[in-house]
Each structure stands twice: as C-alpha cells, then as structure tokens.
Amino acid sequence: DAFGRSVQDLPTEKELSAFFSCLGKLAIADGEVSDQEIDQLGELLEGHHGFDDKGKKFALKKFKKASASRKHGIEHYAEQYKGAVAEIYEKLNHMLEALCKLAFADRVVTKEEEAEIRKVMKVFEFPEEAYQVLFARTVIGDAVAKHGVQGYGSGFFITSSGYAITNHHVVEGASRVLVRVEGALLKA
C-alpha cells in the first residue's frame, strides 16, 4: 500500500470492525458521544491509519453502530479484536492507547470510561497496574506534545467545595491545571 506495508500487514475487516466498535462503546460510556470524541476519531482516521474515504465511512459506521447498540458490551468487541489480531501485543497496546486518547478527548476521563478501558485490559490479559502506566504514557504524553505540559504533582482537598492544596512548583506558571479525582480528570 501507500505506507509500504505488505498485504499481510494490512488490517482485516474483522480487525477494523472490532477496533472501531470498541471505540464506539467507550465513547458512549458516559452517556453521550461528544464533539471532541468525534474529532479524536477523525484524528485517528486521518493521522495514524491513513484511511481513504471508503475506509473512513466503514470505520464511522462501525463506531456509530456500536455506540447506538445495547446488544453487546465493550468486552464482546475486545474479544473479537484480540482474536482478529492473533494476540499481537503491539496491536493490543495500540487499541488501548486509542481508547485512552478517545476517553481524554474532552479533557475529562469519567469513571465509566475508565471502567470500560479496564474491561478491555482484562480481556487482553494486561495486568491491572498497567492501566496507570498506559494512561500516563498516552494521555500525559499527548498533553505534553499538544499543550506544553510543564509538570505534575500531588495535593489534597481541604474543603468539600473543592479547594485543594498543592506545592507551588506544581502550578507555577500554569495557564491550565487538571486534577485527577476518583478516576476522572477534571479542569481546576
């Protein structure tokens, strides 16, 4: 193909169907598919996969069908994907990275989205502790590349209304601060 891949390296229809169906299930996990998630899907189609118009229509169709259907959960599509890629680690990891990017597209990762990603990790037989590493590498790495993240740190809440304390170096010079609370990533 145009990317120098052999026919054997090209994804199968079954692989692509399961991949974009998983993304559709994740996008609806919090109750709605956001414009940012649709934009992130577009970035995936444009940048990484290099789909032609026919491929984009196929992927979008699978994404929309899965997000609208209650017939199967994300585990069903994760099992299909795992089988389609013959458990090749790089492809399983690619799926998880795409899920993390999609979950973070609106800059808030909900508990529901995190739970869906963890379900896929379980199907793929990735260790539970790998989630934090995967999420940090994927989401924080993207944020650094796109938005110039300067650092991160910890803190704690001092009031029930959301006031928090952290070290000065954590927020020094920041134009935007994100806080991770119970699995959700929120703007501070």
GROMACS .gro file of C-alpha atoms in nm:
model
  188
    1ASP     CA    1   0.000   0.000   0.000
    2ALA     CA    2   0.096   0.368   0.009
    3PHE     CA    3   0.257   0.322   0.353
    4GLY     CA    4   0.492   0.047   0.238
    5ARG     CA    5   0.305  -0.228   0.420
    6SER     CA    6   0.258  -0.568   0.266
    7VAL     CA    7  -0.090  -0.710   0.218
    8GLN     CA    8  -0.028  -0.936   0.519
    9ASP     CA    9   0.034  -0.630   0.740
   10LEU     CA   10  -0.289  -0.454   0.645
   11PRO     CA   11  -0.569  -0.477   0.899
   12THR     CA   12  -0.855  -0.712   0.815
   13GLU     CA   13  -1.217  -0.601   0.801
   14LYS     CA   14  -1.283  -0.801   1.119
   15GLU     CA   15  -0.995  -0.624   1.297
   16LEU     CA   16  -1.112  -0.279   1.189
   17SER     CA   17  -1.474  -0.356   1.273
   18ALA     CA   18  -1.383  -0.464   1.627
   19PHE     CA   19  -1.140  -0.173   1.673
   20PHE     CA   20  -1.391   0.099   1.585
   21SER     CA   21  -1.674  -0.080   1.764
   22CYS     CA   22  -1.465  -0.073   2.085
   23LEU     CA   23  -1.410   0.298   2.035
   24GLY     CA   24  -1.784   0.347   1.985
   25LYS     CA   25  -1.864   0.163   2.307
   26LEU     CA   26  -1.613   0.372   2.501
   27ALA     CA   27  -1.742   0.700   2.356
   28ILE     CA   28  -2.097   0.632   2.478
   29ALA     CA   29  -1.988   0.503   2.822
   30ASP     CA   30  -2.058   0.838   2.988
   31GLY     CA   31  -2.399   0.868   2.821
   32GLU     CA   32  -2.313   1.074   2.513
   33VAL     CA   33  -2.066   1.095   2.229
   34SER     CA   34  -1.903   1.437   2.249
   35ASP     CA   35  -1.789   1.653   1.959
   36GLN     CA   36  -1.435   1.620   2.093
   37GLU     CA   37  -1.458   1.241   2.074
   38ILE     CA   38  -1.574   1.265   1.713
   39ASP     CA   39  -1.280   1.499   1.644
   40GLN     CA   40  -1.041   1.249   1.807
   41LEU     CA   41  -1.186   0.971   1.593
   42GLY     CA   42  -1.119   1.190   1.290
   43GLU     CA   43  -0.758   1.240   1.401
   44LEU     CA   44  -0.718   0.864   1.435
   45LEU     CA   45  -0.856   0.811   1.086
   46GLU     CA   46  -0.651   1.089   0.928
   47GLY     CA   47  -0.320   1.075   1.104
   48HIS     CA   48  -0.247   0.726   1.211
   49HIS     CA   49  -0.441   0.499   0.982
   50GLY     CA   50  -0.438   0.696   0.658
   51PHE     CA   51  -0.784   0.576   0.555
   52ASP     CA   52  -0.935   0.662   0.219
   53ASP     CA   53  -1.296   0.787   0.206
   54LYS     CA   54  -1.437   0.434   0.184
   55GLY     CA   55  -1.234   0.325   0.489
   56LYS     CA   56  -1.343   0.633   0.687
   57LYS     CA   57  -1.710   0.563   0.611
   58PHE     CA   58  -1.668   0.199   0.720
   59ALA     CA   59  -1.495   0.299   1.046
   60LEU     CA   60  -1.750   0.569   1.126
   61LYS     CA   61  -2.036   0.328   1.054
   62LYS     CA   62  -1.894   0.070   1.298
   63PHE     CA   63  -1.827   0.340   1.559
   64LYS     CA   64  -2.182   0.478   1.537
   65LYS     CA   65  -2.348   0.135   1.527
   66ALA     CA   66  -2.165   0.018   1.841
   67SER     CA   67  -2.231   0.341   2.029
   68ALA     CA   68  -2.605   0.319   1.947
   69SER     CA   69  -2.647  -0.052   2.021
   70ARG     CA   70  -2.709  -0.214   2.358
   71LYS     CA   71  -2.671  -0.566   2.218
   72HIS     CA   72  -2.301  -0.612   2.304
   73GLY     CA   73  -2.070  -0.463   2.562
   74ILE     CA   74  -1.714  -0.348   2.501
   75GLU     CA   75  -1.583  -0.689   2.613
   76HIS     CA   76  -1.751  -0.852   2.312
   77TYR     CA   77  -1.570  -0.628   2.067
   78ALA     CA   78  -1.244  -0.654   2.263
   79GLU     CA   79  -1.262  -1.035   2.232
   80GLN     CA   80  -1.324  -1.000   1.857
   81TYR     CA   81  -1.028  -0.765   1.823
   82LYS     CA   82  -0.800  -0.990   2.029
   83GLY     CA   83  -0.890  -1.285   1.807
   84ALA     CA   84  -0.855  -1.083   1.485
   85VAL     CA   85  -0.504  -0.964   1.566
   86ALA     CA   86  -0.389  -1.304   1.693
   87GLU     CA   87  -0.300  -1.152   2.030
   88ILE     CA   88  -0.013  -0.946   1.883
   89TYR     CA   89   0.098  -0.728   2.174
   90GLU     CA   90   0.167  -0.416   1.966
   91LYS     CA   91  -0.184  -0.421   1.819
   92LEU     CA   92  -0.348  -0.481   2.157
   93ASN     CA   93  -0.146  -0.195   2.302
   94HIS     CA   94  -0.241   0.027   2.006
   95MET     CA   95  -0.608  -0.038   2.083
   96LEU     CA   96  -0.561   0.058   2.446
   97GLU     CA   97  -0.375   0.376   2.351
   98ALA     CA   98  -0.656   0.472   2.112
   99LEU     CA   99  -0.912   0.412   2.389
  100CYS     CA  100  -0.716   0.633   2.631
  101LYS     CA  101  -0.688   0.911   2.373
  102LEU     CA  102  -1.059   0.892   2.297
  103ALA     CA  103  -1.151   0.893   2.667
  104PHE     CA  104  -0.939   1.205   2.720
  105ALA     CA  105  -1.062   1.383   2.404
  106ASP     CA  106  -1.295   1.607   2.608
  107ARG     CA  107  -1.025   1.650   2.875
  108VAL     CA  108  -1.230   1.459   3.134
  109VAL     CA  109  -1.197   1.084   3.185
  110THR     CA  110  -1.507   0.964   3.365
  111LYS     CA  111  -1.530   0.665   3.596
  112GLU     CA  112  -1.744   0.494   3.332
  113GLU     CA  113  -1.482   0.545   3.062
  114GLU     CA  114  -1.205   0.424   3.289
  115ALA     CA  115  -1.411   0.114   3.375
  116GLU     CA  116  -1.457   0.036   3.004
  117ILE     CA  117  -1.083   0.065   2.938
  118ARG     CA  118  -1.014  -0.165   3.234
  119LYS     CA  119  -1.259  -0.421   3.091
  120VAL     CA  120  -1.065  -0.423   2.763
  121MET     CA  121  -0.737  -0.459   2.953
  122LYS     CA  122  -0.883  -0.760   3.134
  123VAL     CA  123  -0.989  -0.921   2.803
  124PHE     CA  124  -0.639  -0.856   2.667
  125GLU     CA  125  -0.493  -1.007   2.988
  126PHE     CA  126  -0.292  -0.695   3.069
  127PRO     CA  127  -0.211  -0.657   3.441
  128GLU     CA  128  -0.434  -0.416   3.635
  129GLU     CA  129  -0.140  -0.198   3.737
  130ALA     CA  130  -0.057  -0.139   3.371
  131TYR     CA  131  -0.356   0.098   3.344
  132GLN     CA  132  -0.184   0.385   3.523
  133VAL     CA  133   0.130   0.349   3.311
  134LEU     CA  134  -0.070   0.324   2.990
  135PHE     CA  135  -0.289   0.620   3.078
  136ALA     CA  136   0.005   0.835   3.184
  137ARG     CA  137   0.210   0.749   2.877
  138THR     CA  138  -0.078   0.802   2.635
  139VAL     CA  139  -0.271   1.093   2.781
  140ILE     CA  140   0.000   1.287   2.958
  141GLY     CA  141   0.238   1.228   2.667
  142ASP     CA  142  -0.022   1.368   2.425
  143ALA     CA  143  -0.092   1.663   2.653
  144VAL     CA  144   0.277   1.745   2.671
  145ALA     CA  145   0.307   1.726   2.293
  146LYS     CA  146  -0.010   1.926   2.220
  147HIS     CA  147  -0.033   2.168   2.510
  148GLY     CA  148   0.314   2.203   2.655
  149VAL     CA  149   0.252   2.043   2.996
  150GLN     CA  150   0.528   2.156   3.226
  151GLY     CA  151   0.486   1.920   3.520
  152TYR     CA  152   0.264   1.736   3.760
  153GLY     CA  153   0.236   1.670   4.130
  154SER     CA  154   0.004   1.577   4.411
  155GLY     CA  155  -0.219   1.763   4.654
  156PHE     CA  156  -0.521   1.720   4.874
  157PHE     CA  157  -0.864   1.873   4.921
  158ILE     CA  158  -0.919   2.096   5.223
  159THR     CA  159  -1.290   2.170   5.174
  160SER     CA  160  -1.589   1.978   5.047
  161SER     CA  161  -1.646   2.253   4.787
  162GLY     CA  162  -1.322   2.160   4.610
  163TYR     CA  163  -1.046   2.383   4.743
  164ALA     CA  164  -0.717   2.198   4.727
  165ILE     CA  165  -0.359   2.248   4.841
  166THR     CA  166  -0.054   2.154   4.638
  167ASN     CA  167   0.307   2.268   4.614
  168HIS     CA  168   0.382   2.593   4.434
  169HIS     CA  169   0.606   2.425   4.173
  170VAL     CA  170   0.310   2.212   4.060
  171VAL     CA  171   0.108   2.513   3.939
  172GLU     CA  172   0.375   2.779   3.894
  173GLY     CA  173   0.326   2.949   3.557
  174ALA     CA  174   0.037   2.723   3.463
  175SER     CA  175  -0.236   2.857   3.237
  176ARG     CA  176  -0.445   2.544   3.296
  177VAL     CA  177  -0.446   2.281   3.571
  178LEU     CA  178  -0.603   1.935   3.553
  179VAL     CA  179  -0.690   1.734   3.865
  180ARG     CA  180  -0.743   1.358   3.875
  181VAL     CA  181  -1.015   1.262   4.126
  182GLU     CA  182  -1.150   0.909   4.165
  183GLY     CA  183  -1.060   0.817   3.809
  184ALA     CA  184  -1.192   1.137   3.648
  185LEU     CA  185  -0.962   1.405   3.507
  186LEU     CA  186  -1.113   1.749   3.573
  187LYS     CA  187  -1.018   2.108   3.494
  188ALA     CA  188  -0.918   2.300   3.807
   0.00000   0.00000   0.00000
